[in-house]
Amino acid sequence: MLPLLDHLSGRYQSGQALAQRLGVSRTAVWKQALALRAQGYPVETQRGWGYRLAPGSPTPQALEALREGRFGAFYAYLGTVESTQEVLKGWALDGAEEGAVVLAERQLKGRGRRGRTWISGSGKSLTFSVLLRPTLPLSALALIPLVAGLALREAVGVGGLKWPNDLLAPDGRKLAGILLEAQVSGEEVAYVLLGVGLNVHQAPGLPPEAAALAEFVEVSRVEVLARFLSRLEARYAELHRNPQGFLLDYKALSCTLGRPVRVQTPQGEVRGVATDLSPDGSLVVEGQGQTCQIGAGDVELIGYAGGVP
Ligand code: BTN
């Protein structure tokens, strides 16, 4: 890793000052800045002012100053990776502790749910993965993405939860997605890779149906990350004590319940009104004289233009 990264923050520092602190020449500082940018870090330069990282960047120092619990205690702030899920999987197999977090400024193969790709931009998004080692029965595994969605909504303070775990902006566009990949052997969950992608600022290449948090509230990426890790830790602990304890809070922030939906499930399309969540986290849809419980699927909110019921 280039030593300059440890010395950069959200405020400008002159090349001269950085050169002195690093014990190198100003040209060497400039070369390291270019190399960091090529690696994907959001290094900004301004004539007469010097160098900084995009304000709010989630450096280890910035996160450490805000972090409260054990989630994020082991943290890697990376430039470019294929997918943070892949990096964290390697850590999981090497025995990393629960709560370890890998965040990258740029992903070359960011993965979304159902084989989709996830687009993000350096300095613009939060794209990271959290390692969990739940001691829950397998049947409760499906509750983890719901809990993570709720923690994310609590961390950002705006928007609604589209079942199971998308966070929609107040105008109905998508702000964030969550991807859960678990390694299960028999009845045991060896580890869970919880991937979160949140659009904080508008990034080039985001599709029109995507929104950015900064359109609705003033935000700092590292503050949102620290708040999320703290809310996730609390909600996850609650899940182990009382698996259904979070459901009331989740329902209150859902933008799916009470609305007409079209759901693509592995068994085919279901249409109706989403009326409830079951204790196991599945979505209850009533329509055409039938009640269906859907464990997995892609929900389309028909005629939805924002708002939480
Ligand atoms: C979705 O499809 O809504 C889920 C998107 C999840 C994207 C995140 S970004 C960090 C982590 N690494 C990945 O490759 N994907 C997840």
Coordinates of C-alpha atoms and ligand atoms in Angstrom, one line a residue:
M1 CA 0.0 0.0 0.0
L2 CA 1.2 3.5 -0.8
P3 CA 2.1 5.4 2.5
L4 CA 0.5 8.6 1.2
L5 CA -3.0 7.1 1.7
D6 CA -2.5 7.0 5.5
H7 CA -1.8 10.8 5.5
L8 CA -4.7 11.9 3.3
S9 CA -7.9 13.1 4.8
G10 CA -10.9 15.2 3.6
R11 CA -9.0 18.5 4.0
Y12 CA -6.4 19.8 1.7
Q13 CA -2.7 19.5 2.6
S14 CA 0.1 21.0 0.6
G15 CA 2.5 18.8 -1.3
Q16 CA 5.3 20.4 0.7
A17 CA 3.7 19.4 4.1
L18 CA 3.0 15.9 2.9
A19 CA 6.5 15.5 1.5
Q20 CA 7.9 16.5 4.8
R21 CA 5.7 14.1 6.8
L22 CA 6.5 11.2 4.5
G23 CA 10.2 12.1 4.2
V24 CA 10.1 12.1 0.4
S25 CA 10.2 14.7 -2.4
R26 CA 7.2 16.7 -3.6
T27 CA 7.5 14.8 -6.9
A28 CA 7.3 11.5 -5.0
V29 CA 4.1 12.8 -3.3
W30 CA 2.6 13.7 -6.7
K31 CA 3.5 10.3 -8.1
Q32 CA 1.9 8.5 -5.2
A33 CA -1.2 10.6 -5.6
L34 CA -1.5 9.6 -9.2
A35 CA -0.9 6.0 -8.4
L36 CA -3.6 6.1 -5.6
R37 CA -6.0 7.6 -8.1
A38 CA -5.2 4.9 -10.6
Q39 CA -6.0 2.3 -7.9
G40 CA -9.4 3.9 -7.5
Y41 CA -9.0 6.1 -4.4
P42 CA -10.8 9.5 -4.8
V43 CA -7.7 11.7 -4.5
E44 CA -8.4 15.3 -5.4
T45 CA -5.8 17.9 -6.2
Q46 CA -6.2 21.7 -6.4
R47 CA -3.5 24.1 -7.5
G48 CA -2.4 26.1 -4.5
W49 CA -4.2 23.9 -2.0
G50 CA -2.6 20.5 -2.4
Y51 CA -4.2 17.1 -2.0
R52 CA -7.1 15.5 -0.2
L53 CA -9.5 12.6 -0.4
A54 CA -13.1 13.3 -1.4
P55 CA -14.6 14.6 1.9
G56 CA -16.3 11.9 3.9
S57 CA -14.2 9.2 2.5
P58 CA -14.3 6.1 4.7
T59 CA -10.6 5.8 5.5
P60 CA -9.6 3.5 8.5
Q61 CA -8.8 6.6 10.5
A62 CA -12.1 8.3 9.8
L63 CA -14.1 5.2 10.6
E64 CA -12.1 4.5 13.8
A65 CA -13.0 8.0 15.1
L66 CA -16.7 7.2 14.7
R67 CA -17.1 3.5 15.2
E68 CA -18.8 2.3 18.3
G69 CA -19.0 -1.5 18.5
R70 CA -17.0 -4.5 17.3
F71 CA -18.4 -4.4 13.7
G72 CA -15.7 -2.7 11.6
A73 CA -12.9 -3.3 14.1
F74 CA -11.2 -5.3 11.4
Y75 CA -11.5 -3.1 8.3
A76 CA -9.9 -2.9 4.9
Y77 CA -10.3 0.3 2.8
L78 CA -9.4 -0.9 -0.7
G79 CA -9.1 1.0 -4.1
T80 CA -10.2 -1.4 -6.8
V81 CA -11.4 -5.0 -6.4
E82 CA -13.5 -7.4 -8.5
S83 CA -16.1 -7.6 -5.8
T84 CA -15.8 -7.0 -2.0
Q85 CA -17.8 -10.3 -1.6
E86 CA -14.9 -12.2 -3.2
V87 CA -12.3 -10.5 -1.0
L88 CA -14.3 -11.1 2.2
K89 CA -14.9 -14.7 1.2
G90 CA -11.1 -15.2 1.3
W91 CA -11.0 -13.6 4.7
A92 CA -13.8 -15.8 5.9
L93 CA -12.0 -19.0 4.8
D94 CA -8.9 -17.8 6.6
G95 CA -10.9 -17.6 9.8
A96 CA -11.6 -13.8 10.1
E97 CA -13.8 -12.7 12.9
E98 CA -17.4 -11.7 12.7
G99 CA -17.9 -8.0 12.0
A100 CA -14.9 -7.8 9.6
V101 CA -15.6 -5.3 6.8
V102 CA -14.1 -4.9 3.3
L103 CA -14.9 -1.7 1.5
A104 CA -13.8 -0.8 -2.0
E105 CA -14.0 2.5 -3.9
R106 CA -14.3 0.7 -7.2
Q107 CA -15.6 -2.8 -8.1
L108 CA -14.9 -4.3 -11.5
K109 CA -17.5 -7.1 -11.1
G110 CA -19.9 -5.7 -8.5
R111 CA -22.6 -8.3 -8.0
G112 CA -26.2 -7.6 -7.5
R113 CA -29.0 -10.1 -6.6
R114 CA -30.1 -12.6 -9.2
G115 CA -27.0 -12.3 -11.3
R116 CA -27.3 -8.6 -12.0
T117 CA -24.3 -6.3 -11.9
W118 CA -24.0 -3.5 -9.3
I119 CA -22.7 -0.1 -10.6
S120 CA -21.0 2.3 -8.3
G121 CA -18.4 5.1 -8.5
S122 CA -15.2 6.0 -6.7
G123 CA -15.8 8.6 -4.0
K124 CA -19.6 8.4 -4.8
S125 CA -20.9 5.2 -3.3
L126 CA -20.5 2.9 -0.3
T127 CA -19.8 -0.6 -1.5
F128 CA -18.7 -3.0 1.2
S129 CA -19.2 -6.5 2.7
V130 CA -19.6 -7.5 6.3
L131 CA -18.7 -10.9 7.6
L132 CA -21.3 -12.6 9.9
R133 CA -21.0 -15.9 11.7
P134 CA -24.6 -16.4 12.9
T135 CA -25.5 -19.0 15.5
L136 CA -29.1 -19.1 14.3
P137 CA -31.2 -22.0 13.0
L138 CA -31.1 -22.3 9.3
S139 CA -34.7 -21.3 9.1
A140 CA -33.8 -17.8 10.5
L141 CA -31.2 -17.2 7.8
A142 CA -33.8 -15.4 5.6
L143 CA -34.3 -12.9 8.4
I144 CA -30.7 -11.5 8.1
P145 CA -31.3 -9.6 4.9
L146 CA -34.4 -8.0 6.4
V147 CA -32.5 -7.0 9.5
A148 CA -29.7 -5.6 7.4
G149 CA -32.2 -3.6 5.3
L150 CA -33.8 -2.2 8.5
A151 CA -30.3 -1.3 9.9
L152 CA -29.5 0.5 6.7
R153 CA -32.8 2.5 6.7
E154 CA -32.1 3.4 10.4
A155 CA -28.6 4.6 9.4
V156 CA -29.7 6.8 6.5
G157 CA -32.9 8.1 8.1
V158 CA -34.9 8.4 4.8
G159 CA -36.7 6.1 2.4
G160 CA -38.7 2.9 2.5
L161 CA -37.9 -0.7 2.5
K162 CA -38.9 -2.7 -0.5
W163 CA -39.2 -6.4 0.5
P164 CA -36.9 -8.1 1.1
N165 CA -34.1 -5.6 1.5
D166 CA -33.9 -2.8 -1.1
L167 CA -33.9 0.7 0.2
L168 CA -36.0 3.1 -1.9
A169 CA -35.6 6.8 -1.9
P170 CA -38.6 9.0 -0.8
D171 CA -39.5 9.3 -4.5
G172 CA -39.5 5.5 -5.1
R173 CA -36.1 5.2 -6.9
K174 CA -33.6 2.7 -5.6
L175 CA -31.0 4.0 -3.2
A176 CA -29.4 0.7 -2.0
G177 CA -29.3 -3.0 -2.4
I178 CA -28.2 -5.8 -0.2
L179 CA -26.8 -9.2 -1.2
L180 CA -26.5 -12.1 1.1
E181 CA -24.3 -15.0 0.3
A182 CA -24.0 -17.8 2.8
Q183 CA -21.9 -20.9 3.2
V184 CA -24.0 -23.6 4.7
S185 CA -22.9 -27.1 5.6
G186 CA -25.7 -29.4 6.9
E187 CA -27.6 -27.5 9.5
E188 CA -24.7 -25.2 10.2
V189 CA -24.1 -21.7 8.7
A190 CA -20.3 -21.4 8.4
Y191 CA -20.4 -17.8 7.4
V192 CA -22.5 -15.1 5.7
L193 CA -21.2 -12.4 3.4
L194 CA -23.5 -9.4 3.7
G195 CA -22.8 -7.1 0.7
V196 CA -24.2 -3.5 0.8
G197 CA -24.3 -1.1 -2.1
L198 CA -25.5 2.4 -1.3
N199 CA -25.6 5.3 -3.8
V200 CA -24.5 8.3 -1.7
H201 CA -23.7 10.8 -4.5
Q202 CA -24.8 10.6 -8.1
A203 CA -22.2 8.4 -9.9
P204 CA -21.6 8.3 -13.7
G205 CA -23.4 5.3 -15.2
L206 CA -26.1 4.9 -12.6
P207 CA -29.3 3.9 -14.3
P208 CA -32.3 6.4 -14.2
E209 CA -34.2 4.2 -11.7
A210 CA -31.4 4.7 -9.2
A211 CA -31.3 7.6 -6.7
A212 CA -28.5 9.0 -4.5
L213 CA -28.8 9.7 -0.9
A214 CA -27.3 13.2 -1.2
E215 CA -30.3 14.2 -3.3
F216 CA -32.4 14.0 -0.1
V217 CA -30.1 14.6 2.9
E218 CA -26.7 16.0 3.6
V219 CA -24.4 13.1 4.1
S220 CA -20.9 12.0 4.7
R221 CA -20.1 8.5 3.5
V222 CA -18.0 7.5 6.6
E223 CA -20.8 8.7 9.0
V224 CA -23.3 6.6 7.2
L225 CA -21.0 3.6 7.3
A226 CA -20.3 4.0 11.0
R227 CA -24.0 4.4 11.8
F228 CA -24.9 1.4 9.7
L229 CA -22.3 -0.9 11.4
S230 CA -23.6 0.2 14.8
R231 CA -27.3 -0.4 13.8
L232 CA -26.5 -3.7 12.2
E233 CA -24.6 -4.9 15.2
A234 CA -27.5 -4.0 17.5
R235 CA -30.2 -5.5 15.2
Y236 CA -28.2 -8.6 14.6
A237 CA -27.7 -9.2 18.4
E238 CA -31.5 -8.7 18.8
L239 CA -32.1 -11.2 16.1
H240 CA -30.2 -13.8 18.1
R241 CA -32.2 -13.0 21.3
N242 CA -35.6 -12.7 19.8
P243 CA -35.8 -13.5 16.0
Q244 CA -39.1 -11.8 15.4
G245 CA -38.4 -8.7 17.6
F246 CA -37.5 -6.5 14.7
L247 CA -40.5 -7.2 12.5
L248 CA -42.8 -4.4 13.9
D249 CA -40.1 -1.8 13.2
Y250 CA -39.4 -3.3 9.8
K251 CA -43.1 -3.2 8.9
A252 CA -43.4 0.4 9.9
L253 CA -40.7 1.4 7.4
S254 CA -41.9 -0.9 4.6
C255 CA -43.1 0.6 1.4
T256 CA -44.3 -2.8 0.1
L257 CA -47.0 -3.6 2.6
G258 CA -50.5 -2.3 1.7
R259 CA -49.6 -1.9 -2.0
P260 CA -50.4 -3.7 -5.2
V261 CA -47.4 -5.8 -6.3
R262 CA -46.3 -8.1 -9.0
V263 CA -43.7 -10.7 -7.8
Q264 CA -41.5 -12.8 -9.9
T265 CA -40.9 -16.0 -8.0
P266 CA -39.1 -19.2 -8.9
Q267 CA -42.6 -20.7 -9.3
G268 CA -43.9 -18.0 -11.5
E269 CA -45.6 -14.6 -11.3
V270 CA -47.8 -13.6 -8.4
R271 CA -50.1 -10.6 -8.4
G272 CA -52.1 -9.1 -5.6
V273 CA -51.7 -6.8 -2.6
A274 CA -48.8 -7.3 -0.2
T275 CA -50.6 -7.5 3.2
D276 CA -48.1 -8.8 5.7
L277 CA -44.8 -10.4 6.6
S278 CA -44.8 -13.9 8.1
P279 CA -42.7 -14.6 11.2
D280 CA -40.2 -16.4 8.9
G281 CA -39.8 -13.2 6.9
S282 CA -41.8 -14.3 3.8
L283 CA -44.1 -11.8 2.1
V284 CA -47.9 -12.4 2.3
V285 CA -49.7 -11.5 -0.9
E286 CA -53.4 -11.6 -1.3
G287 CA -55.1 -11.6 -4.7
Q288 CA -57.5 -13.5 -7.0
G289 CA -59.1 -15.1 -3.9
Q290 CA -55.8 -16.6 -2.8
T291 CA -53.2 -15.9 -0.1
C292 CA -49.6 -16.7 -1.1
Q293 CA -46.5 -16.7 1.2
I294 CA -43.4 -15.8 -0.9
G295 CA -40.0 -16.7 0.5
A296 CA -37.9 -15.4 -2.4
G297 CA -38.7 -13.2 -5.3
D298 CA -38.4 -9.9 -7.1
V299 CA -41.1 -7.4 -6.2
E300 CA -42.5 -4.7 -8.5
L301 CA -44.5 -2.1 -6.7
I302 CA -47.3 -1.3 -9.1
G303 CA -48.0 2.5 -9.5
Y304 CA -45.6 3.4 -6.7
A305 CA -44.2 6.9 -6.7
G306 CA -42.7 7.1 -3.2
G307 CA -43.7 7.4 0.4
V308 CA -44.0 5.0 3.4
P309 CA -47.5 4.1 4.5
Ligands
BTN1 C1 -28.9 -5.8 -5.3 O1 -28.9 -6.4 -6.4 O2 -29.8 -4.9 -5.0 C2 -27.8 -6.0 -4.3 C3 -26.6 -5.2 -4.6 C4 -25.4 -5.5 -3.7 C5 -24.2 -4.8 -4.1 C6 -23.1 -4.9 -3.1 S1 -21.8 -3.7 -3.4 C7 -20.8 -4.5 -2.2 C8 -21.0 -6.0 -2.4 N1 -20.1 -6.5 -3.4 C9 -20.7 -6.9 -4.4 O3 -20.1 -7.4 -5.4 N2 -22.0 -6.8 -4.3 C10 -22.3 -6.2 -3.0

